[in-house]
Coordinates of C-alpha atoms and ligand atoms in Angstrom, one line a residue:
X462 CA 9.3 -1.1 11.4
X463 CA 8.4 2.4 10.8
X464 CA 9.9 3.8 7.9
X465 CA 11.2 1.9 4.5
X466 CA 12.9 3.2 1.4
X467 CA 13.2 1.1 -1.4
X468 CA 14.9 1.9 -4.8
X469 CA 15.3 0.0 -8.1
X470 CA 18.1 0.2 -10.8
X471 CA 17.6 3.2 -12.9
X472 CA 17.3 1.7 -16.4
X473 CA 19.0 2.9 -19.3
X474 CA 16.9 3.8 -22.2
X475 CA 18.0 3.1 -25.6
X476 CA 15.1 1.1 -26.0
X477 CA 11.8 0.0 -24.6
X478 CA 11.4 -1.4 -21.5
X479 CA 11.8 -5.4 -21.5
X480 CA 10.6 -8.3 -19.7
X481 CA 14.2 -8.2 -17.6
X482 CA 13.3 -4.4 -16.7
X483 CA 9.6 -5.3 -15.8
X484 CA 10.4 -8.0 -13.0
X485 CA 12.7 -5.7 -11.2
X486 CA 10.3 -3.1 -10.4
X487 CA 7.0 -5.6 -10.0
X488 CA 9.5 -7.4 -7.9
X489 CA 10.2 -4.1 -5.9
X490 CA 6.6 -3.0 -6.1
X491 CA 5.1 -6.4 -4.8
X492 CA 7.8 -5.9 -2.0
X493 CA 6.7 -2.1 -1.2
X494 CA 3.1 -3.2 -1.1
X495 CA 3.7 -5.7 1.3
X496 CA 5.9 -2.9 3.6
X497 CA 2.8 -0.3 3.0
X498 CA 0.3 -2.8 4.6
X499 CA 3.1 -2.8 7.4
X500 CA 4.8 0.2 7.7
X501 CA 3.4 3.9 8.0
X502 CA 6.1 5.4 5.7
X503 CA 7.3 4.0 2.6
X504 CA 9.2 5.3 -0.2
X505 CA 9.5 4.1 -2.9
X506 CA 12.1 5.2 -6.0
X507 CA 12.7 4.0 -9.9
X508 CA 13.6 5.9 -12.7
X509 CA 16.3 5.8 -15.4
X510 CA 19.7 5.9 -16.7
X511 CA 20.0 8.3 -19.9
X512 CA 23.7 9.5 -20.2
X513 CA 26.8 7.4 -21.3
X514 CA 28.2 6.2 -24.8
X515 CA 25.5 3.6 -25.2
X516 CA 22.8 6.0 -25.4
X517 CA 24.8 8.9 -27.9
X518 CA 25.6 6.4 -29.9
X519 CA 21.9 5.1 -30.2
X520 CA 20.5 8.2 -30.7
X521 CA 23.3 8.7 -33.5
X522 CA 22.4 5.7 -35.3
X523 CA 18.7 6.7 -34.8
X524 CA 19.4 10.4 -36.0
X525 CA 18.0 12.2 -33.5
X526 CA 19.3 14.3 -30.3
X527 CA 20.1 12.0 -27.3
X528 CA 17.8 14.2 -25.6
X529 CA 14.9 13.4 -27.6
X530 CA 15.1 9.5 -27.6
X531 CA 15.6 9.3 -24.0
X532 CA 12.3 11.4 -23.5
X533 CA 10.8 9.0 -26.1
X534 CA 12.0 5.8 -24.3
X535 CA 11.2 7.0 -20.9
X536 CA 7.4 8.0 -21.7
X537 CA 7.6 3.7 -22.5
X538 CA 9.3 2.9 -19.4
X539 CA 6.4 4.9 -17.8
X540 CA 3.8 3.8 -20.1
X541 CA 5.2 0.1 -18.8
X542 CA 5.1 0.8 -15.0
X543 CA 1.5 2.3 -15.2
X544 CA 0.1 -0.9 -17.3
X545 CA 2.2 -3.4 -14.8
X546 CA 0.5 -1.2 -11.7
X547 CA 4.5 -0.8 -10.4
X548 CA 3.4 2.3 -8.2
X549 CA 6.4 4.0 -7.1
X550 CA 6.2 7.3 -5.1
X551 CA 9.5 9.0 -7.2
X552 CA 10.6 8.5 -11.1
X553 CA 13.8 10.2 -10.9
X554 CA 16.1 10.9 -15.0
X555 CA 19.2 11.5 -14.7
X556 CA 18.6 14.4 -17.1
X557 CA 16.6 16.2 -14.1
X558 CA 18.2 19.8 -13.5
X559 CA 18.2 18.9 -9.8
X560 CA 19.7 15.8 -10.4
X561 CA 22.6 17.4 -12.5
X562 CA 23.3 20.1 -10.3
X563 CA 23.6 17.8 -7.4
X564 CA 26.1 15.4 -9.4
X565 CA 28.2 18.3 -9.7
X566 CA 28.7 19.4 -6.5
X567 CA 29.3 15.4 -5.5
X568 CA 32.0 15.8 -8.2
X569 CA 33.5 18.7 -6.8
X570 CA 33.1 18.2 -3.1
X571 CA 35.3 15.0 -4.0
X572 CA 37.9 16.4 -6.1
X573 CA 38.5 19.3 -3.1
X574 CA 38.9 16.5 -0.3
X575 CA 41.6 14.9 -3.1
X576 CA 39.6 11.3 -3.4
X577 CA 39.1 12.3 -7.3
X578 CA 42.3 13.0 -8.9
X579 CA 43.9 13.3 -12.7
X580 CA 45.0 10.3 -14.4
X581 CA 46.6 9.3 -17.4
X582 CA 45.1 5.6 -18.7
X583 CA 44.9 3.5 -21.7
X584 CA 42.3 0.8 -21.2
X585 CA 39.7 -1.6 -22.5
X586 CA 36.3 0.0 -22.4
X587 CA 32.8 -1.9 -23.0
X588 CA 30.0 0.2 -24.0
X589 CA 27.5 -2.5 -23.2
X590 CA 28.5 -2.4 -19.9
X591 CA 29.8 1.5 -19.4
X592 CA 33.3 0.4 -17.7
X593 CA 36.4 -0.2 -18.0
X594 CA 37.2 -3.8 -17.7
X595 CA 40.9 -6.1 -17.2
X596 CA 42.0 -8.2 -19.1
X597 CA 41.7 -11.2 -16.6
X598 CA 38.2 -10.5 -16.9
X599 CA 37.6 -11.1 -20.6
X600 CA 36.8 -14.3 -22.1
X601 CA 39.4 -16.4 -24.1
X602 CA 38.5 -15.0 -27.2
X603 CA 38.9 -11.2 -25.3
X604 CA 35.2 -10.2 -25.3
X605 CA 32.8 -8.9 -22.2
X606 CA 32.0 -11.7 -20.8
X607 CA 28.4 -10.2 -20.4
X608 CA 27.8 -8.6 -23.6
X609 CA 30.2 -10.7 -26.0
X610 CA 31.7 -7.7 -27.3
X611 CA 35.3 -6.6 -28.0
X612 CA 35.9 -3.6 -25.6
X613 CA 37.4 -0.4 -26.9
X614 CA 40.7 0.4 -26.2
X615 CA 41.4 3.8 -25.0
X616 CA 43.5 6.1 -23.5
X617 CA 42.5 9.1 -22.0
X618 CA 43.6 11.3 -19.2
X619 CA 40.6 10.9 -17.0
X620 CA 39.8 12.0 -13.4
X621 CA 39.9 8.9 -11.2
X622 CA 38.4 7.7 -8.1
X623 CA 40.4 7.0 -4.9
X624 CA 38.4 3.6 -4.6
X625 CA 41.3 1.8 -3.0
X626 CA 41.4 4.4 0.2
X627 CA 37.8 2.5 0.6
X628 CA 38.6 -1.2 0.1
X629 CA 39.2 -2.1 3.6
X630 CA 36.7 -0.4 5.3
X631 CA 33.9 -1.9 2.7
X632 CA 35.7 -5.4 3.0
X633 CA 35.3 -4.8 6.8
X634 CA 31.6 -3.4 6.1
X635 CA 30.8 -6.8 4.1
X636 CA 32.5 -9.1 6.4
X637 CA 31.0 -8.1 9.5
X638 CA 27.1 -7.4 7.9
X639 CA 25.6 -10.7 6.3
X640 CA 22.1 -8.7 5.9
X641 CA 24.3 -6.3 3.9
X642 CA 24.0 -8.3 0.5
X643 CA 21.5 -10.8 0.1
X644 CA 21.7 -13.6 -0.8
X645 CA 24.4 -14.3 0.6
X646 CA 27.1 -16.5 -1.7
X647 CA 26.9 -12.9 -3.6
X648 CA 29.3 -11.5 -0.8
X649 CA 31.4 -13.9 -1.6
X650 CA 31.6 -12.8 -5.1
X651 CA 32.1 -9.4 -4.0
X652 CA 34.3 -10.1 -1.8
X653 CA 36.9 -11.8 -4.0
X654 CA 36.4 -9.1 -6.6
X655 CA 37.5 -6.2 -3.6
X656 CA 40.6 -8.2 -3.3
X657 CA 42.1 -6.9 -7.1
X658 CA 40.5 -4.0 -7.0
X659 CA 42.3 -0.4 -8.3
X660 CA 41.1 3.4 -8.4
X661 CA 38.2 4.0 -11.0
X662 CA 38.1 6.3 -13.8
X663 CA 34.9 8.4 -12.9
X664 CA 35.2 10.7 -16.3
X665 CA 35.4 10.7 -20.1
X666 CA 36.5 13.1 -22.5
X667 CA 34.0 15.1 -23.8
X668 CA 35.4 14.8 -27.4
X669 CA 34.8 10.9 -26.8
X670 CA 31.5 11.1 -24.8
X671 CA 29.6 14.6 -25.1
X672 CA 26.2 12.5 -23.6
X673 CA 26.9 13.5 -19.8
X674 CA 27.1 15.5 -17.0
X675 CA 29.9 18.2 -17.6
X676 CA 32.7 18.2 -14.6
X677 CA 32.8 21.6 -13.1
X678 CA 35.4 24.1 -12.7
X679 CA 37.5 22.2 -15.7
X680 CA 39.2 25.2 -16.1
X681 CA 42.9 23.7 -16.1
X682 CA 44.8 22.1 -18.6
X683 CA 43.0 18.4 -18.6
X684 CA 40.5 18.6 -21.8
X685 CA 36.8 19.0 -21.0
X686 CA 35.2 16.4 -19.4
X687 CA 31.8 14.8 -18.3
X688 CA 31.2 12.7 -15.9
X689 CA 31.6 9.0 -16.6
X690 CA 28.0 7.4 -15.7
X691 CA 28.4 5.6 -12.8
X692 CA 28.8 8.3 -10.5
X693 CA 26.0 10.3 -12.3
X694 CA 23.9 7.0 -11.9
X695 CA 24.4 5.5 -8.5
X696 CA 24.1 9.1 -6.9
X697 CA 20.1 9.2 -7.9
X698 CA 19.5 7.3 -4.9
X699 CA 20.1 10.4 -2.8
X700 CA 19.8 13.2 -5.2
X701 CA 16.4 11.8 -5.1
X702 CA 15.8 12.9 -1.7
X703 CA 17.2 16.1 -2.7
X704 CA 20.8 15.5 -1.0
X705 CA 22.7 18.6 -0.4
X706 CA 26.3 18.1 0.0
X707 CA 26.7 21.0 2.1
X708 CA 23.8 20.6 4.4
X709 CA 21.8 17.2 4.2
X710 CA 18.4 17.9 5.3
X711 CA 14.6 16.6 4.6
X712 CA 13.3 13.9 2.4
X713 CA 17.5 12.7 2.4
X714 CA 17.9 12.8 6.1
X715 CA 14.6 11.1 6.5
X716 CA 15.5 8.3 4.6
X717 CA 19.4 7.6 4.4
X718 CA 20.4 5.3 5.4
X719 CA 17.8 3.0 6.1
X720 CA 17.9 2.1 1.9
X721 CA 17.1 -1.3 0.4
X722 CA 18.7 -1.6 -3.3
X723 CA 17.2 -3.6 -5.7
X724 CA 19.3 -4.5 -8.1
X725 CA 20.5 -7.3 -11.2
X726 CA 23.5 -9.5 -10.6
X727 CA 25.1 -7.8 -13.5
X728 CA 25.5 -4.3 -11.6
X729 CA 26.4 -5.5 -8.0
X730 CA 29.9 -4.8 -8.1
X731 CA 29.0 -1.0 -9.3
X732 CA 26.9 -1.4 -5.6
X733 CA 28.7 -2.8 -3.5
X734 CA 32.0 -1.3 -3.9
X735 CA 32.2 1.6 -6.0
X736 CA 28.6 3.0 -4.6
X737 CA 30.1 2.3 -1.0
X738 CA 33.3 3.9 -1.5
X739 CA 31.4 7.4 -3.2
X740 CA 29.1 7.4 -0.2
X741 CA 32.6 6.9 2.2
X742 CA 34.6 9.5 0.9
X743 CA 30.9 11.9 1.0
X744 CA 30.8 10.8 5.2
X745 CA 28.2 9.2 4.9
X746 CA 26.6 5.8 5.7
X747 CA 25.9 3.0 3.7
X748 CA 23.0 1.7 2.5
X749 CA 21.5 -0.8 4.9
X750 CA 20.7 -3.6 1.9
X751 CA 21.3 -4.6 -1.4
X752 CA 18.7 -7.3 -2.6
X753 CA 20.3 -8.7 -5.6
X754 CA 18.1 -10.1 -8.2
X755 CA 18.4 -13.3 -11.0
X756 CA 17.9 -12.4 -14.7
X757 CA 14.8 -13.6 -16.2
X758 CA 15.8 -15.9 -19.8
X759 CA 12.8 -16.9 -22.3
X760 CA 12.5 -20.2 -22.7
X761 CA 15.3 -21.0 -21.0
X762 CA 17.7 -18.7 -23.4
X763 CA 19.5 -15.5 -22.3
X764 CA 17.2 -13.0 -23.8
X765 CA 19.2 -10.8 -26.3
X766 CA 19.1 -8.5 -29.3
X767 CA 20.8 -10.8 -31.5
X768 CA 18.6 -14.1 -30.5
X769 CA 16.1 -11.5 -31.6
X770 CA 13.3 -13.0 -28.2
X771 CA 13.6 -9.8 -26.3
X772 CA 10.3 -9.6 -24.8
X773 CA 8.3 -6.5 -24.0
X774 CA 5.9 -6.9 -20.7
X775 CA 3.5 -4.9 -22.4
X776 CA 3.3 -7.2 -25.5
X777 CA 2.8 -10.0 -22.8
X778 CA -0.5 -8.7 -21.2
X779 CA -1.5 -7.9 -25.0
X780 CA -0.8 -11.4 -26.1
X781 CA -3.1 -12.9 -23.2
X782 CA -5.8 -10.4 -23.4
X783 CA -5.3 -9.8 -20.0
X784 CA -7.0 -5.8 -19.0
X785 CA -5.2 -6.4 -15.2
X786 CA -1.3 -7.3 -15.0
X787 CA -1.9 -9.4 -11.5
X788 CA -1.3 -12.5 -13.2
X789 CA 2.2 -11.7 -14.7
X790 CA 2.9 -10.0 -11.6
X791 CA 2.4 -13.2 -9.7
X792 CA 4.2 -15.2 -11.9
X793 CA 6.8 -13.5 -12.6
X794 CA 7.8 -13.2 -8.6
X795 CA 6.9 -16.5 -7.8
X796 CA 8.3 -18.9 -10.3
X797 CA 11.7 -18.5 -9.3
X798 CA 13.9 -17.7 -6.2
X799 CA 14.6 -14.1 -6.5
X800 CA 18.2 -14.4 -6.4
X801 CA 18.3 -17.3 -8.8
X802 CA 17.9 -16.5 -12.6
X803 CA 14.1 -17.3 -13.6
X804 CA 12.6 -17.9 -16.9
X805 CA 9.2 -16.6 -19.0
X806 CA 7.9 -19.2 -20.9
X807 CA 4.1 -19.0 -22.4
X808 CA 3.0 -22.4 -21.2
X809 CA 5.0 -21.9 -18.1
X810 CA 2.9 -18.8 -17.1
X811 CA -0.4 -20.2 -18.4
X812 CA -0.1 -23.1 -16.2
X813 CA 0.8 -21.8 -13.1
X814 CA -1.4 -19.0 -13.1
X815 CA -4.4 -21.2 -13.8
X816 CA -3.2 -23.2 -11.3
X817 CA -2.8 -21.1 -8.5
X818 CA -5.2 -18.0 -9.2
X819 CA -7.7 -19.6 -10.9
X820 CA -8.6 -23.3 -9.8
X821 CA -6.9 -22.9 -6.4
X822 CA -8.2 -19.1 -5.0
X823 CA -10.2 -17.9 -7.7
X824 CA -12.4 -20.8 -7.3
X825 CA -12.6 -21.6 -4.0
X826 CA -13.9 -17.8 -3.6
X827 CA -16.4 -18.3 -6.1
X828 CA -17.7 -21.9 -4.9
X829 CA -18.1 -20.5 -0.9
X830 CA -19.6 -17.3 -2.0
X831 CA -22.2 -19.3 -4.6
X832 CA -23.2 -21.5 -1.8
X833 CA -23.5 -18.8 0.4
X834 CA -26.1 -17.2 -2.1
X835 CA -27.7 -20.6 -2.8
X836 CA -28.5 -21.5 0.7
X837 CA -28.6 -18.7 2.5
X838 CA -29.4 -15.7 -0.3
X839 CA -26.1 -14.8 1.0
X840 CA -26.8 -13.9 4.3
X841 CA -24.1 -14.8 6.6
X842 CA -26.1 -15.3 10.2
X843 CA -24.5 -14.6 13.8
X844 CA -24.9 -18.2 14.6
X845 CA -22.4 -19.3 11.6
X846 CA -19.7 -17.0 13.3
X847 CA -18.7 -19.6 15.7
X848 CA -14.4 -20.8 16.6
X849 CA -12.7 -21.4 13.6
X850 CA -10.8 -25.0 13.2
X851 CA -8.4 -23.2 10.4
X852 CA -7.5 -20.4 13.0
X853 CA -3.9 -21.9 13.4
X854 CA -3.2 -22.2 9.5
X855 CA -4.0 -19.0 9.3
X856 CA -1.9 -17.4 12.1
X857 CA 0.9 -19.7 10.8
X858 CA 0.7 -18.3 7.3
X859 CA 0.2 -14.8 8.3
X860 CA 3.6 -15.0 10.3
X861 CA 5.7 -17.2 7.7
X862 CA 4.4 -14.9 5.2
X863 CA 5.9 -11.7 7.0
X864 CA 8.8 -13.5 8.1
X865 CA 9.6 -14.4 4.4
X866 CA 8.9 -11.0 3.0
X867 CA 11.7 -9.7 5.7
X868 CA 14.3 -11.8 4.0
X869 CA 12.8 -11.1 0.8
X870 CA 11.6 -14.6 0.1
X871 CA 9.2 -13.3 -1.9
X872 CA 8.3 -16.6 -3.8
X873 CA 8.3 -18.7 -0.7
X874 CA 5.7 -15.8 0.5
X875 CA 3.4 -16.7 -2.3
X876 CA 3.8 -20.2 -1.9
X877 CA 2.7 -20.3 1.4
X878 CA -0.6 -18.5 0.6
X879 CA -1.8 -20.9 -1.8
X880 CA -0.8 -23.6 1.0
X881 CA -3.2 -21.9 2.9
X882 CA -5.9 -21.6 0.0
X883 CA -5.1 -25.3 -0.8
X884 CA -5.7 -26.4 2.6
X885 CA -8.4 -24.6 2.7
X886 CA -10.2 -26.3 0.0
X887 CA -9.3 -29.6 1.4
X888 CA -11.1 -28.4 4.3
X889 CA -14.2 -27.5 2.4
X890 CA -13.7 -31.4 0.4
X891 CA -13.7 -32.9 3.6
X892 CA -16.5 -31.6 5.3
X893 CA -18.7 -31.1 1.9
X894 CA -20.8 -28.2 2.9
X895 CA -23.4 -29.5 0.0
X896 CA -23.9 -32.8 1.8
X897 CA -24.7 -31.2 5.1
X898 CA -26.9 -28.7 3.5
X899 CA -29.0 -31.7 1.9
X900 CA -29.0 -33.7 5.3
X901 CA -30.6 -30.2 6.4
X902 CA -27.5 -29.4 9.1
X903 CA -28.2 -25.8 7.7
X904 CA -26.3 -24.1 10.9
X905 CA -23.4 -26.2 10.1
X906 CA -22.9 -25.9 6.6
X907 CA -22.9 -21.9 7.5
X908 CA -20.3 -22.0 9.9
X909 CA -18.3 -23.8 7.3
X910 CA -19.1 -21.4 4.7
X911 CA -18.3 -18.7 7.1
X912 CA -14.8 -20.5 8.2
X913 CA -13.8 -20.6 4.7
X914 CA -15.0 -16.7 3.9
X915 CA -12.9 -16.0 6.9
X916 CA -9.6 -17.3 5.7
X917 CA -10.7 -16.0 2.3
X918 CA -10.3 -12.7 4.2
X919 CA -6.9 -13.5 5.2
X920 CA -5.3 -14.9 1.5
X921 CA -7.0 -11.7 0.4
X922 CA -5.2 -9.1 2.3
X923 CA -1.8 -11.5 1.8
X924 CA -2.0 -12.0 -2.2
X925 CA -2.6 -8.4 -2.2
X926 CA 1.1 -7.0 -3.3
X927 CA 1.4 -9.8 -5.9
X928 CA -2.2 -9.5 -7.1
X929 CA -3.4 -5.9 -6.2
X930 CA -6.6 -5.6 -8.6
X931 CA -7.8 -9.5 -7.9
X932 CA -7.3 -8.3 -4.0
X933 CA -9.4 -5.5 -4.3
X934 CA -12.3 -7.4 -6.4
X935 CA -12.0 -10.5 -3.3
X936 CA -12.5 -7.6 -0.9
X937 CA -15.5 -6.1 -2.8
X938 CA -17.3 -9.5 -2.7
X939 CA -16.2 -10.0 0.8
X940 CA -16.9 -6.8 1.6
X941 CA -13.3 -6.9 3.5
X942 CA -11.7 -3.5 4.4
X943 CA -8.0 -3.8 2.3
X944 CA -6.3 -1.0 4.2
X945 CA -6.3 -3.3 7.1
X946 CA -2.9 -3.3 8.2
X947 CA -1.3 -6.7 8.3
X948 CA -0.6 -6.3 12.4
X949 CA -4.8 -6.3 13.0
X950 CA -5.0 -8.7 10.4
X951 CA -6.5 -11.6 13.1
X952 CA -9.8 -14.0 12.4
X953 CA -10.8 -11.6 15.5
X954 CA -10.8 -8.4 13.6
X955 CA -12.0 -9.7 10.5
X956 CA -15.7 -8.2 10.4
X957 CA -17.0 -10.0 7.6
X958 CA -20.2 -8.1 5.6
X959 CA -23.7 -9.7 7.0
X960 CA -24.6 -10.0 3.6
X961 CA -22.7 -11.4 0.3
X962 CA -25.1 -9.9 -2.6
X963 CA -24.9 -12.2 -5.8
X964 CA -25.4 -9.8 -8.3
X965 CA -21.6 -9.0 -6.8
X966 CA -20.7 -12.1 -7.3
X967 CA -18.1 -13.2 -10.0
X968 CA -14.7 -15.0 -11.4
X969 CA -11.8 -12.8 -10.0
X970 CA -9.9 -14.2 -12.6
X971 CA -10.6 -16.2 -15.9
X972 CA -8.2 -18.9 -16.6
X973 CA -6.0 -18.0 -19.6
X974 CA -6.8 -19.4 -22.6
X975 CA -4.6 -22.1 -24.4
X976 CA -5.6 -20.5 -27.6
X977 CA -3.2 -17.8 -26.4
X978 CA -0.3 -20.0 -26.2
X979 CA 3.1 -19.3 -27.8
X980 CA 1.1 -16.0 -28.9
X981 CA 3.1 -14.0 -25.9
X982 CA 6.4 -13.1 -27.4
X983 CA 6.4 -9.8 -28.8
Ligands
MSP1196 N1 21.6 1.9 -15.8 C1 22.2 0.8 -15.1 C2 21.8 0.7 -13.7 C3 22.2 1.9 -12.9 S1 21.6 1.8 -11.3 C4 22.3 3.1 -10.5 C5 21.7 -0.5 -15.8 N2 20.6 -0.4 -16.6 S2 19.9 -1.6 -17.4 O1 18.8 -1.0 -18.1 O2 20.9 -2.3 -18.2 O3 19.4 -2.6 -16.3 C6 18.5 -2.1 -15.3 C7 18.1 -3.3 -14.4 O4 17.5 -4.3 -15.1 C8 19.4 -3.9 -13.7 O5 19.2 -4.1 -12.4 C9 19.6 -5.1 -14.5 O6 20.2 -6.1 -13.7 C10 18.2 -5.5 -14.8 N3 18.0 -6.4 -15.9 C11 18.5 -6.3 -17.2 N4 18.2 -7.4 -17.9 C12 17.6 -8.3 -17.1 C13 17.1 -9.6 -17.2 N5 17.1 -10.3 -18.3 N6 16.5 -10.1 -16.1 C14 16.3 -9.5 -14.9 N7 16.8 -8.3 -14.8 C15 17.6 -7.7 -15.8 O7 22.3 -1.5 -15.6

């Protein structure tokens, strides 16, 4: 696999980044880390969402331009992804001249073939979600079922999108690629929703919603419009690239269409058929994968404004002290499925990462380097390099591990590392190094030592997209080489250092403190 290109929803800011916001893109950056240590070029895209109703009318309430807020909110979002190491290559606004410019030219290249057209339209609009939405599809008491709010009713003469010219050829698309939406049963979902589905309004009145893109060449009788945000949205994945619509070229034609989306459960229908059906009627392919994502609840609750336990990731890593994020990275891929829904909870976290990171790796490390020092002064002698018993865990790890990450089992990954690390420390149990150091079996006891250091290696370079800073601080006291790419990574090529100094020596991570309890929520 040569080249990857990953991108995450755009978020929308009228507000600070949450807790839902933060395990999208540590999810996406612990998958891209993983791809890097396999793949020679990866790119990586976030960014954010900043026209539409929801954010005018925030800024409105706030009093300030919409303008201003967003560049407020987004100097958070970035703020976030810098604290949570999220490393992306690209952090594309929708406010971006480039991106703008592009939008319009989509617009208009799609109004000239005929696939946008004018449309006259009364119907229920939800803010919360920035669509229109039928009647079927409200609850009993005629709310969004998502946000639990009365849609608006309007009516409008709108441009709308040809979306029904598409549906066959995307039902045909899903049917006959199951890699095309993972998990699966979320085809299904789509699937059924393709089977009602009519043209889209892709436009608002600009005396309804100034906040937007303005459609070009409006010059005819319809009122002035602006681009209603989905188009303006889902199109960042190639304006990115710098798409031109008259001659794709570069970054664009490097990467499209070999895409993987990662996206919430709440936005896959915008995906998987409107996205498709705008890339259709453009000519061009779609995107190879959409990796659709749970939402995260607190203590077991939907998070929301009104429950008042939104949660800030920043406020997390404040409440716990914690100076590296590698800990709420972990946890937060690993304690759930990624397409099931997963939940934060403060003694959840606490316990699992003390578990796993601290008592399981953490420790191990420590205890086989200690030893190392006290019997040896940390010297790690040719003779201890001898066949290693664990060779087939490890090989068996290293390929379940990969093989999970290409179906973006990402918690299954990091389950079967700390099989390997828990394993491991049975091994050391079983065999008590300190017993055969005492009977004097010194060789022995250092080819144990060395057995163990070995596989340390191995869990280092693995953990190393969930955990990046605890990786690099194993692979200082290892004196391991990180950038090894995860095709050399065998027992053979692992040149361990001849000498582990103990001054280097120390906890890569500190269990979390019970006094820290219940202090996480923001
Ligand atoms: N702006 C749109 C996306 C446009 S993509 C072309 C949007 N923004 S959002 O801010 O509401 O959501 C951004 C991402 O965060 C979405 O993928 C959404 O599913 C995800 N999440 C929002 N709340 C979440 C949780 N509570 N848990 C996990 N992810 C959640 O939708």
């Amino acid at each position: 696999m040569e080249k990857f290109y990953l991108t995450t929803a755009i978020d929308y800011v009228n507000g600070a980044p949450h807790i839902g916001h933060a395990y999208e893109k540590i999810l996406s950056d612990v998958i891209v880390r993983h791809f890097t240590q396999r793949c020679d070029d990866v790119y990586f895209l976030t960014g954010t969402d900043e026209h539409g109703i929801k954010i005018q009318k925030t800024a409105i309430e706030k009093g300030i331009e919409p303008k201003q807020m967003c560049d407020e909110n987004v100097a958070k979002f970035k703020e976030a992804w810098k604290a949570l190491d999220v490393n992306y290559n690209q952090f594309i606004r929708t406010t971006d001249e480039e991106h703008k410019k592009t939008v319009q030219l989509i617009f208009k290249k799609l109004l000239e073939k005929g696939d946008i057209y004018k449309h006259s339209y009364t119907g229920l609009y939800c803010s919360g979600c920035e669509g229109f939405l039928n009647e079927k599809d409200l609850t009993e008491d005629g709310l969004c079922p998502i946000h639990m709010k009365k849609p608006e009713e309007v009516s409008e003469e709108n441009y709308f999108f040809r979306l029904t010219k598409y549906k066959d050829v995307i039902t045909k698309h899903i049917k006959e690629n199951p890699d095309f939406i993972i998990p699966e049963f979320r085809a299904t979902e789509v699937l059924n929703q393709l089977e009602n589905i009519e043209d889209i309004s892709v436009s608002r009145s600009s005396a309804n919603v100034s906040w937007g893109i303005p459609v070009l060449d409006n010059n005819d009788n319809i009122y002035p419009q602006v681009i209603y945000v989905w188009i303006d949205a889902l199109s960042n994945y190639i304006t990115a690239l710098g798409y031109d619509v008259e001659n794709p070229s570069g970054k664009f034609q490097k990467y499209w269409p070999v895409v993987h989306h990662v996206i919430g459960k709440d936005i896959l229908k915008f995906h998987s058929i409107y996205w498709s059906g705008i890339l259709l009627a453009l000519g061009l392919p779609l995107p190879k994968q959409l990796l659709v994502h749970g939402f995260i609840n607190i203590n077991k609750e939907k998070m929301s404004k009104t429950l008042g336990n939104v949660i800030s990731p920043i406020d997390i890593l404040k409440a716990w002290d914690l100076k590296i994020p590698d800990a709420f990275r972990y946890y937060m891929v690993t304690a759930a499925p990624v397409g099931k829904d997963g939940n934060y909870s403060d003694e959840d976290f606490k316990e699992k990462v003390n578990a796993d990171l601290a008592n399981n790796m953490g420790n191990l490390l420590n205890r086989t380097l200690s030893m190392l020092v006290k019997y040896f002064d940390g010297e790690i002698k040719e003779e201890f390099k001898t066949n290693n018993p664990l060779l087939n865990n490890v090989k068996y790890v290293i390929f379940h591990v990969k093989e999970n990450f290409d179906n973006f089992k990402i918690q299954e990954a990091g389950q079967e590392i700390i099989n390997l690390v828990d394993f491991t420390n049975k091994y050391v149990a079983g065999i008590e190094p300190w017993t055969l150091a005492k009977e004097g079996k010194m060789s022995e006891c250092g080819q144990v030592l060395v057995n163990v250091l070995e596989v340390m290696c191995v869990v280092t370079a693995l953990i190393y997209p969930f955990c990046p800073n605890i990786a690099q601080e194993m692979a200082n006291q290892l004196k391991f080489d990180l950038s090894m790419k995860l095709d050399n990574l065998t027992l053979d090529n692992i040149k361990i250092g001849k000498l582990i100094s103990k001054e280097e020596i120390k906890p890569v991570f500190l269990r979390l403190d019970s006094e820290f309890a219940d202090k996480g929520k923001g």
